[in-house]
Amino acid sequence: MSSIKIIPFGGVRENGKNMYAVEIENQIFILDAGLKYPENELMGIDVVIPDWEYLKKRKNDIVGVFLTHGHADAIGALPYFLMDFDVPVFGSKMTIALAELAVKGHKEVKKFNDFHVVDESTAIDFNDVTVSFFATTHTIPETLGIVLETSEGNIVYTGDFKFDQTASTGYQTDLARLAEIGSQGVLALLSDSAGAGITGASAREKDIGEYILETFKYQKGRIVVASVASNIMRVQQIIDAAVKVGRKLVLSGEDIEQIIDTAMQLGKLKLPKDLLISMEEANDLEPDQVVILETGKMGEPIKSLQQIANGDNPKLHLSDSDLVFVTTTPSYAQETEVQKTKDMIYRTGAEVKFISDDLNPSGHANQNDEQLMLNFMKPKFFIPIQGEYRLLDRHAELAEEVGIPAENIFIVNKGDVLTYKNGKFHVGEHIDVANTMIDGTGIGDIGNIVLRDRRVLSEDGIFVVVATIDRKNKKIVARPQITSRGFVFVKTNRQLMKQSADLVEKVVQENLDQKEFDWGHLKQDVREKLNRFLFDQTKRHPVILPVIMEVNQNSRKKVSAQKNEENEPSKQDNKKKAKRHSGRGRGRKHHAKKNNA
């Protein structure tokens, strides 16, 4: 009997950051290595990736990373993973091309080249385990599901999928292959739950394309289209609509040009030669002749739209005649940001239109699709993944409706170790799996304490106190100076500032008068007493930063020494004086001799 463990490192009870480790007889298979975009409480964080500290102890057991598709939630953490693990990476041609782009953007791993292209007909033997693949439908071509064939049955990971009978070549699901996998016997199914809350039918991509075209036809002004850069299907629909209505296209975003170029080289995207123009060329055309495709940083358009609405984009400013057309479906976690973005755009006078207001353009399976996948696979055990807890729970209910016993369904958390023993899975040990936060060039150097401080700063501001003391003479040299940012408006709260300075002066003097002086105790005492006072006065808790400086006790000695040096004659002057003195002496001696004579 094979020893099998399934460990989620991300992608459960959250949106994005998909990464799952399947351990079979001491061989570890990594399924996807994705990131997620920060939610509202992660202030200043660029992206979040999984914490794989546990895997560092087992790096020799990792046989490779197997990717399902080229979106950030599946490949975004790959460059960081390869910094710690030098293992081969497997994926479809399109997925590998996008993974190479992601890796080349990081100097630490830009020379990594252990990539292997696979497709739905590929099978790879790893001792007692065979890895094979199956084609699925998503918003990016060549999306694959992954099958780990073991002696106990297949372990199937669907990745992102949906069923669309109108999907074009390169996006089609191989239904016959799904039936074949199910007939072989599926021990465990890890299935996409992101669309478990969608009760109706998802919009067909054919209908979405027609909707985009209709929007373009009836808009008289300029159109700013927001989309995810790696959503190749949506980008193609935007290109097709622009061509049909006779508009030129401007690409705006850090990644979009590279992604489009890569997709064109692989024949996954068709782009007329004379369609693209620069932003400068667009400014010389009439508004009804231009479409701007805005994809933002790392392919995420929402924050980029906020920058544009705020006037922070030097090349793109919104006007009353513009339409901002959002063709992506933001995650539930970004709902607040979406509403905030809408309001900001309306303030500029532009019109806003979200495709999700009229259609369900999701690339994820709805409830019917999820049950269809379950019926194809007929798994003995089921693990819903990729979604918040409520979505995992709803997916579990859907599984029960098609006949899977509740005791065979596991809603796991990050770090849960699902172990197969004696013909059954059970949640055994648990490993610590936190979030690794990326802020600028820092990887994992932002923790909960830093986030807490950022949250407090955003809510109550900062209160800086600067005091200068003479520790030797036990006195305060200068009255405490107070600076406040984001706490209160100083000009209208002068009395509060004066009282705060008086309190600090009193606390500092009390500490100076003690026999044993301690810097740490002084700062903590200032912080605690000032915190209580400010809360009593304002009911707020700002971040209090006491800065205590000590005058240099040696400064007076140095000044005196300098004065002495200035008054003291130089050696050369002394020599001149010595000569003058010696001359006068000889003269007197000579005069004396003369008188004696």
PDB file of N, CA and C in Angstrom, residues 226-307:
ATOM      1  N   ALA A 226     -10.209  47.774 -19.013  1.00  0.00           N
ATOM      2  CA  ALA A 226      -9.383  47.158 -17.971  1.00  0.00           C
ATOM      3  C   ALA A 226      -9.514  45.646 -18.061  1.00  0.00           C
ATOM      4  N   SER A 227      -8.375  44.970 -18.110  1.00  0.00           N
ATOM      5  CA  SER A 227      -8.378  43.515 -18.203  1.00  0.00           C
ATOM      6  C   SER A 227      -7.119  42.967 -17.557  1.00  0.00           C
ATOM      7  N   VAL A 228      -7.159  41.704 -17.198  1.00  0.00           N
ATOM      8  CA  VAL A 228      -5.972  41.020 -16.692  1.00  0.00           C
ATOM      9  C   VAL A 228      -5.072  40.702 -17.881  1.00  0.00           C
ATOM     10  N   ALA A 229      -3.793  41.024 -17.759  1.00  0.00           N
ATOM     11  CA  ALA A 229      -2.877  40.896 -18.887  1.00  0.00           C
ATOM     12  C   ALA A 229      -2.802  39.473 -19.422  1.00  0.00           C
ATOM     13  N   SER A 230      -2.822  38.489 -18.530  1.00  0.00           N
ATOM     14  CA  SER A 230      -2.648  37.107 -18.965  1.00  0.00           C
ATOM     15  C   SER A 230      -3.953  36.431 -19.370  1.00  0.00           C
ATOM     16  N   ASN A 231      -5.057  37.174 -19.353  1.00  0.00           N
ATOM     17  CA  ASN A 231      -6.338  36.625 -19.830  1.00  0.00           C
ATOM     18  C   ASN A 231      -6.353  36.738 -21.357  1.00  0.00           C
ATOM     19  N   ILE A 232      -5.685  35.797 -21.993  1.00  0.00           N
ATOM     20  CA  ILE A 232      -5.469  35.863 -23.448  1.00  0.00           C
ATOM     21  C   ILE A 232      -6.786  35.870 -24.212  1.00  0.00           C
ATOM     22  N   MET A 233      -7.746  35.097 -23.748  1.00  0.00           N
ATOM     23  CA  MET A 233      -9.041  35.059 -24.432  1.00  0.00           C
ATOM     24  C   MET A 233      -9.709  36.429 -24.425  1.00  0.00           C
ATOM     25  N   ARG A 234      -9.679  37.113 -23.276  1.00  0.00           N
ATOM     26  CA  ARG A 234     -10.307  38.427 -23.190  1.00  0.00           C
ATOM     27  C   ARG A 234      -9.550  39.448 -24.025  1.00  0.00           C
ATOM     28  N   VAL A 235      -8.242  39.381 -24.009  1.00  0.00           N
ATOM     29  CA  VAL A 235      -7.437  40.294 -24.826  1.00  0.00           C
ATOM     30  C   VAL A 235      -7.767  40.118 -26.309  1.00  0.00           C
ATOM     31  N   GLN A 236      -7.926  38.865 -26.749  1.00  0.00           N
ATOM     32  CA  GLN A 236      -8.279  38.612 -28.154  1.00  0.00           C
ATOM     33  C   GLN A 236      -9.641  39.197 -28.490  1.00  0.00           C
ATOM     34  N   GLN A 237     -10.607  39.080 -27.565  1.00  0.00           N
ATOM     35  CA  GLN A 237     -11.934  39.636 -27.805  1.00  0.00           C
ATOM     36  C   GLN A 237     -11.888  41.163 -27.900  1.00  0.00           C
ATOM     37  N   ILE A 238     -11.043  41.800 -27.108  1.00  0.00           N
ATOM     38  CA  ILE A 238     -10.891  43.260 -27.159  1.00  0.00           C
ATOM     39  C   ILE A 238     -10.247  43.676 -28.481  1.00  0.00           C
ATOM     40  N   ILE A 239      -9.246  42.924 -28.915  1.00  0.00           N
ATOM     41  CA  ILE A 239      -8.593  43.201 -30.197  1.00  0.00           C
ATOM     42  C   ILE A 239      -9.588  43.060 -31.345  1.00  0.00           C
ATOM     43  N   ASP A 240     -10.345  41.978 -31.336  1.00  0.00           N
ATOM     44  CA  ASP A 240     -11.322  41.725 -32.407  1.00  0.00           C
ATOM     45  C   ASP A 240     -12.367  42.834 -32.473  1.00  0.00           C
ATOM     46  N   ALA A 241     -12.854  43.273 -31.310  1.00  0.00           N
ATOM     47  CA  ALA A 241     -13.874  44.331 -31.280  1.00  0.00           C
ATOM     48  C   ALA A 241     -13.300  45.651 -31.792  1.00  0.00           C
ATOM     49  N   ALA A 242     -12.058  45.971 -31.410  1.00  0.00           N
ATOM     50  CA  ALA A 242     -11.425  47.215 -31.870  1.00  0.00           C
ATOM     51  C   ALA A 242     -11.279  47.220 -33.383  1.00  0.00           C
ATOM     52  N   VAL A 243     -10.896  46.082 -33.952  1.00  0.00           N
ATOM     53  CA  VAL A 243     -10.734  45.974 -35.406  1.00  0.00           C
ATOM     54  C   VAL A 243     -12.070  46.186 -36.108  1.00  0.00           C
ATOM     55  N   LYS A 244     -13.139  45.567 -35.594  1.00  0.00           N
ATOM     56  CA  LYS A 244     -14.449  45.627 -36.255  1.00  0.00           C
ATOM     57  C   LYS A 244     -15.079  47.019 -36.227  1.00  0.00           C
ATOM     58  N   VAL A 245     -14.775  47.800 -35.188  1.00  0.00           N
ATOM     59  CA  VAL A 245     -15.354  49.152 -35.133  1.00  0.00           C
ATOM     60  C   VAL A 245     -14.387  50.210 -35.652  1.00  0.00           C
ATOM     61  N   GLY A 246     -13.194  49.797 -36.109  1.00  0.00           N
ATOM     62  CA  GLY A 246     -12.252  50.722 -36.725  1.00  0.00           C
ATOM     63  C   GLY A 246     -11.497  51.602 -35.747  1.00  0.00           C
ATOM     64  N   ARG A 247     -11.236  51.113 -34.533  1.00  0.00           N
ATOM     65  CA  ARG A 247     -10.473  51.880 -33.548  1.00  0.00           C
ATOM     66  C   ARG A 247      -9.034  51.373 -33.472  1.00  0.00           C
ATOM     67  N   LYS A 248      -8.126  52.264 -33.120  1.00  0.00           N
ATOM     68  CA  LYS A 248      -6.740  51.892 -32.868  1.00  0.00           C
ATOM     69  C   LYS A 248      -6.591  51.489 -31.401  1.00  0.00           C
ATOM     70  N   LEU A 249      -5.589  50.670 -31.126  1.00  0.00           N
ATOM     71  CA  LEU A 249      -5.423  50.119 -29.783  1.00  0.00           C
ATOM     72  C   LEU A 249      -4.102  50.578 -29.170  1.00  0.00           C
ATOM     73  N   VAL A 250      -4.182  51.057 -27.918  1.00  0.00           N
ATOM     74  CA  VAL A 250      -3.006  51.446 -27.130  1.00  0.00           C
ATOM     75  C   VAL A 250      -2.852  50.454 -25.984  1.00  0.00           C
ATOM     76  N   LEU A 251      -1.643  49.940 -25.804  1.00  0.00           N
ATOM     77  CA  LEU A 251      -1.373  49.015 -24.702  1.00  0.00           C
ATOM     78  C   LEU A 251      -0.776  49.787 -23.535  1.00  0.00           C
ATOM     79  N   SER A 252      -1.371  49.647 -22.359  1.00  0.00           N
ATOM     80  CA  SER A 252      -0.890  50.351 -21.170  1.00  0.00           C
ATOM     81  C   SER A 252      -0.792  49.358 -20.010  1.00  0.00           C
ATOM     82  N   GLY A 253       0.430  49.098 -19.589  1.00  0.00           N
ATOM     83  CA  GLY A 253       0.640  48.129 -18.513  1.00  0.00           C
ATOM     84  C   GLY A 253       2.061  47.604 -18.589  1.00  0.00           C
ATOM     85  N   GLU A 254       2.584  47.157 -17.443  1.00  0.00           N
ATOM     86  CA  GLU A 254       3.982  46.747 -17.388  1.00  0.00           C
ATOM     87  C   GLU A 254       4.246  45.419 -18.071  1.00  0.00           C
ATOM     88  N   ASP A 255       3.255  44.540 -18.097  1.00  0.00           N
ATOM     89  CA  ASP A 255       3.478  43.178 -18.590  1.00  0.00           C
ATOM     90  C   ASP A 255       2.798  42.881 -19.925  1.00  0.00           C
ATOM     91  N   ILE A 256       1.853  43.723 -20.316  1.00  0.00           N
ATOM     92  CA  ILE A 256       0.981  43.366 -21.434  1.00  0.00           C
ATOM     93  C   ILE A 256       1.732  43.183 -22.748  1.00  0.00           C
ATOM     94  N   GLU A 257       2.722  44.029 -23.028  1.00  0.00           N
ATOM     95  CA  GLU A 257       3.416  43.923 -24.312  1.00  0.00           C
ATOM     96  C   GLU A 257       4.177  42.603 -24.422  1.00  0.00           C
ATOM     97  N   GLN A 258       4.866  42.211 -23.337  1.00  0.00           N
ATOM     98  CA  GLN A 258       5.604  40.943 -23.354  1.00  0.00           C
ATOM     99  C   GLN A 258       4.661  39.766 -23.497  1.00  0.00           C
ATOM    100  N   ILE A 259       3.525  39.814 -22.800  1.00  0.00           N
ATOM    101  CA  ILE A 259       2.571  38.703 -22.851  1.00  0.00           C
ATOM    102  C   ILE A 259       1.958  38.581 -24.242  1.00  0.00           C
ATOM    103  N   ILE A 260       1.590  39.712 -24.827  1.00  0.00           N
ATOM    104  CA  ILE A 260       1.014  39.680 -26.177  1.00  0.00           C
ATOM    105  C   ILE A 260       2.040  39.170 -27.185  1.00  0.00           C
ATOM    106  N   ASP A 261       3.271  39.641 -27.063  1.00  0.00           N
ATOM    107  CA  ASP A 261       4.334  39.194 -27.970  1.00  0.00           C
ATOM    108  C   ASP A 261       4.550  37.683 -27.849  1.00  0.00           C
ATOM    109  N   THR A 262       4.546  37.182 -26.608  1.00  0.00           N
ATOM    110  CA  THR A 262       4.725  35.741 -26.381  1.00  0.00           C
ATOM    111  C   THR A 262       3.566  34.951 -26.972  1.00  0.00           C
ATOM    112  N   ALA A 263       2.334  35.418 -26.741  1.00  0.00           N
ATOM    113  CA  ALA A 263       1.152  34.722 -27.262  1.00  0.00           C
ATOM    114  C   ALA A 263       1.127  34.726 -28.788  1.00  0.00           C
ATOM    115  N   MET A 264       1.572  35.817 -29.395  1.00  0.00           N
ATOM    116  CA  MET A 264       1.616  35.894 -30.855  1.00  0.00           C
ATOM    117  C   MET A 264       2.648  34.924 -31.421  1.00  0.00           C
ATOM    118  N   GLN A 265       3.813  34.847 -30.773  1.00  0.00           N
ATOM    119  CA  GLN A 265       4.855  33.925 -31.238  1.00  0.00           C
ATOM    120  C   GLN A 265       4.389  32.472 -31.191  1.00  0.00           C
ATOM    121  N   LEU A 266       3.525  32.166 -30.214  1.00  0.00           N
ATOM    122  CA  LEU A 266       3.017  30.796 -30.083  1.00  0.00           C
ATOM    123  C   LEU A 266       1.745  30.571 -30.891  1.00  0.00           C
ATOM    124  N   GLY A 267       1.310  31.613 -31.604  1.00  0.00           N
ATOM    125  CA  GLY A 267       0.111  31.477 -32.427  1.00  0.00           C
ATOM    126  C   GLY A 267      -1.175  31.450 -31.626  1.00  0.00           C
ATOM    127  N   LYS A 268      -1.157  31.973 -30.400  1.00  0.00           N
ATOM    128  CA  LYS A 268      -2.337  31.965 -29.540  1.00  0.00           C
ATOM    129  C   LYS A 268      -3.090  33.284 -29.574  1.00  0.00           C
ATOM    130  N   LEU A 269      -2.554  34.262 -30.315  1.00  0.00           N
ATOM    131  CA  LEU A 269      -3.179  35.570 -30.377  1.00  0.00           C
ATOM    132  C   LEU A 269      -2.976  36.141 -31.772  1.00  0.00           C
ATOM    133  N   LYS A 270      -4.052  36.691 -32.363  1.00  0.00           N
ATOM    134  CA  LYS A 270      -3.984  37.289 -33.683  1.00  0.00           C
ATOM    135  C   LYS A 270      -4.128  38.799 -33.550  1.00  0.00           C
ATOM    136  N   LEU A 271      -3.135  39.516 -34.106  1.00  0.00           N
ATOM    137  CA  LEU A 271      -3.099  40.967 -33.961  1.00  0.00           C
ATOM    138  C   LEU A 271      -2.712  41.606 -35.283  1.00  0.00           C
ATOM    139  N   PRO A 272      -3.607  42.387 -35.916  1.00  0.00           N
ATOM    140  CA  PRO A 272      -3.262  43.069 -37.174  1.00  0.00           C
ATOM    141  C   PRO A 272      -2.077  44.013 -36.973  1.00  0.00           C
ATOM    142  N   LYS A 273      -1.241  44.135 -37.975  1.00  0.00           N
ATOM    143  CA  LYS A 273       0.003  44.911 -37.859  1.00  0.00           C
ATOM    144  C   LYS A 273      -0.232  46.383 -37.573  1.00  0.00           C
ATOM    145  N   ASP A 274      -1.250  46.975 -38.193  1.00  0.00           N
ATOM    146  CA  ASP A 274      -1.443  48.421 -38.073  1.00  0.00           C
ATOM    147  C   ASP A 274      -2.401  48.801 -36.949  1.00  0.00           C
ATOM    148  N   LEU A 275      -2.713  47.873 -36.061  1.00  0.00           N
ATOM    149  CA  LEU A 275      -3.697  48.156 -35.013  1.00  0.00           C
ATOM    150  C   LEU A 275      -3.094  48.944 -33.846  1.00  0.00           C
ATOM    151  N   LEU A 276      -1.894  48.581 -33.421  1.00  0.00           N
ATOM    152  CA  LEU A 276      -1.290  49.175 -32.232  1.00  0.00           C
ATOM    153  C   LEU A 276      -0.693  50.545 -32.526  1.00  0.00           C
ATOM    154  N   ILE A 277      -0.926  51.473 -31.606  1.00  0.00           N
ATOM    155  CA  ILE A 277      -0.308  52.789 -31.681  1.00  0.00           C
ATOM    156  C   ILE A 277       0.162  53.176 -30.276  1.00  0.00           C
ATOM    157  N   SER A 278       0.991  54.214 -30.208  1.00  0.00           N
ATOM    158  CA  SER A 278       1.475  54.684 -28.910  1.00  0.00           C
ATOM    159  C   SER A 278       0.467  55.653 -28.305  1.00  0.00           C
ATOM    160  N   MET A 279       0.661  55.959 -27.012  1.00  0.00           N
ATOM    161  CA  MET A 279      -0.222  56.909 -26.339  1.00  0.00           C
ATOM    162  C   MET A 279      -0.088  58.297 -26.957  1.00  0.00           C
ATOM    163  N   GLU A 280       1.107  58.650 -27.374  1.00  0.00           N
ATOM    164  CA  GLU A 280       1.326  59.956 -28.005  1.00  0.00           C
ATOM    165  C   GLU A 280       0.555  60.049 -29.327  1.00  0.00           C
ATOM    166  N   GLU A 281       0.576  58.962 -30.120  1.00  0.00           N
ATOM    167  CA  GLU A 281      -0.170  58.945 -31.387  1.00  0.00           C
ATOM    168  C   GLU A 281      -1.666  59.000 -31.129  1.00  0.00           C
ATOM    169  N   ALA A 282      -2.111  58.361 -30.050  1.00  0.00           N
ATOM    170  CA  ALA A 282      -3.539  58.355 -29.723  1.00  0.00           C
ATOM    171  C   ALA A 282      -4.044  59.753 -29.381  1.00  0.00           C
ATOM    172  N   ASN A 283      -3.179  60.572 -28.787  1.00  0.00           N
ATOM    173  CA  ASN A 283      -3.585  61.934 -28.418  1.00  0.00           C
ATOM    174  C   ASN A 283      -3.866  62.801 -29.645  1.00  0.00           C
ATOM    175  N   ASP A 284      -3.339  62.394 -30.807  1.00  0.00           N
ATOM    176  CA  ASP A 284      -3.571  63.158 -32.044  1.00  0.00           C
ATOM    177  C   ASP A 284      -4.827  62.700 -32.781  1.00  0.00           C
ATOM    178  N   LEU A 285      -5.468  61.632 -32.292  1.00  0.00           N
ATOM    179  CA  LEU A 285      -6.676  61.102 -32.937  1.00  0.00           C
ATOM    180  C   LEU A 285      -7.926  61.559 -32.193  1.00  0.00           C
ATOM    181  N   GLU A 286      -9.059  61.442 -32.860  1.00  0.00           N
ATOM    182  CA  GLU A 286     -10.340  61.731 -32.211  1.00  0.00           C
ATOM    183  C   GLU A 286     -10.620  60.656 -31.162  1.00  0.00           C
ATOM    184  N   PRO A 287     -11.310  60.995 -30.061  1.00  0.00           N
ATOM    185  CA  PRO A 287     -11.588  60.019 -29.004  1.00  0.00           C
ATOM    186  C   PRO A 287     -12.297  58.754 -29.496  1.00  0.00           C
ATOM    187  N   ASP A 288     -13.180  58.892 -30.495  1.00  0.00           N
ATOM    188  CA  ASP A 288     -13.926  57.716 -30.963  1.00  0.00           C
ATOM    189  C   ASP A 288     -13.101  56.807 -31.877  1.00  0.00           C
ATOM    190  N   GLN A 289     -11.808  57.110 -32.009  1.00  0.00           N
ATOM    191  CA  GLN A 289     -10.929  56.269 -32.816  1.00  0.00           C
ATOM    192  C   GLN A 289      -9.940  55.475 -31.963  1.00  0.00           C
ATOM    193  N   VAL A 290     -10.112  55.550 -30.624  1.00  0.00           N
ATOM    194  CA  VAL A 290      -9.088  54.995 -29.734  1.00  0.00           C
ATOM    195  C   VAL A 290      -9.686  54.042 -28.699  1.00  0.00           C
ATOM    196  N   VAL A 291      -8.976  52.940 -28.477  1.00  0.00           N
ATOM    197  CA  VAL A 291      -9.227  52.037 -27.349  1.00  0.00           C
ATOM    198  C   VAL A 291      -7.911  51.891 -26.594  1.00  0.00           C
ATOM    199  N   ILE A 292      -7.938  52.061 -25.273  1.00  0.00           N
ATOM    200  CA  ILE A 292      -6.743  51.890 -24.431  1.00  0.00           C
ATOM    201  C   ILE A 292      -6.937  50.647 -23.574  1.00  0.00           C
ATOM    202  N   LEU A 293      -6.057  49.688 -23.734  1.00  0.00           N
ATOM    203  CA  LEU A 293      -6.119  48.461 -22.932  1.00  0.00           C
ATOM    204  C   LEU A 293      -5.207  48.638 -21.717  1.00  0.00           C
ATOM    205  N   GLU A 294      -5.791  48.755 -20.546  1.00  0.00           N
ATOM    206  CA  GLU A 294      -5.062  48.996 -19.303  1.00  0.00           C
ATOM    207  C   GLU A 294      -5.022  47.711 -18.475  1.00  0.00           C
ATOM    208  N   THR A 295      -3.816  47.219 -18.211  1.00  0.00           N
ATOM    209  CA  THR A 295      -3.679  45.972 -17.455  1.00  0.00           C
ATOM    210  C   THR A 295      -2.965  46.159 -16.126  1.00  0.00           C
ATOM    211  N   GLY A 296      -2.295  47.275 -15.932  1.00  0.00           N
ATOM    212  CA  GLY A 296      -1.690  47.564 -14.639  1.00  0.00           C
ATOM    213  C   GLY A 296      -0.478  46.726 -14.317  1.00  0.00           C
ATOM    214  N   LYS A 297       0.014  46.901 -13.083  1.00  0.00           N
ATOM    215  CA  LYS A 297       1.185  46.190 -12.598  1.00  0.00           C
ATOM    216  C   LYS A 297       0.847  44.739 -12.333  1.00  0.00           C
ATOM    217  N   MET A 298       1.706  43.837 -12.831  1.00  0.00           N
ATOM    218  CA  MET A 298       1.531  42.399 -12.658  1.00  0.00           C
ATOM    219  C   MET A 298       0.177  41.932 -13.188  1.00  0.00           C
ATOM    220  N   GLY A 299      -0.354  42.683 -14.166  1.00  0.00           N
ATOM    221  CA  GLY A 299      -1.599  42.257 -14.805  1.00  0.00           C
ATOM    222  C   GLY A 299      -2.846  42.541 -14.006  1.00  0.00           C
ATOM    223  N   GLU A 300      -2.738  43.237 -12.884  1.00  0.00           N
ATOM    224  CA  GLU A 300      -3.894  43.537 -12.038  1.00  0.00           C
ATOM    225  C   GLU A 300      -4.362  44.960 -12.311  1.00  0.00           C
ATOM    226  N   PRO A 301      -5.555  45.151 -12.938  1.00  0.00           N
ATOM    227  CA  PRO A 301      -5.937  46.484 -13.425  1.00  0.00           C
ATOM    228  C   PRO A 301      -6.609  47.389 -12.409  1.00  0.00           C
ATOM    229  N   ILE A 302      -7.147  46.861 -11.301  1.00  0.00           N
ATOM    230  CA  ILE A 302      -7.965  47.686 -10.404  1.00  0.00           C
ATOM    231  C   ILE A 302      -7.150  48.818  -9.777  1.00  0.00           C
ATOM    232  N   LYS A 303      -6.010  48.497  -9.207  1.00  0.00           N
ATOM    233  CA  LYS A 303      -5.181  49.543  -8.591  1.00  0.00           C
ATOM    234  C   LYS A 303      -4.668  50.529  -9.634  1.00  0.00           C
ATOM    235  N   SER A 304      -4.425  50.033 -10.836  1.00  0.00           N
ATOM    236  CA  SER A 304      -3.978  50.915 -11.909  1.00  0.00           C
ATOM    237  C   SER A 304      -5.077  51.920 -12.270  1.00  0.00           C
ATOM    238  N   LEU A 305      -6.329  51.476 -12.254  1.00  0.00           N
ATOM    239  CA  LEU A 305      -7.443  52.381 -12.528  1.00  0.00           C
ATOM    240  C   LEU A 305      -7.538  53.461 -11.446  1.00  0.00           C
ATOM    241  N   GLN A 306      -7.246  53.088 -10.209  1.00  0.00           N
ATOM    242  CA  GLN A 306      -7.262  54.077  -9.131  1.00  0.00           C
ATOM    243  C   GLN A 306      -6.209  55.158  -9.361  1.00  0.00           C
ATOM    244  N   GLN A 307      -5.034  54.734  -9.803  1.00  0.00           N
ATOM    245  CA  GLN A 307      -3.976  55.701 -10.083  1.00  0.00           C
ATOM    246  C   GLN A 307      -4.387  56.657 -11.200  1.00  0.00           C
TER     247      GLN A 307
END
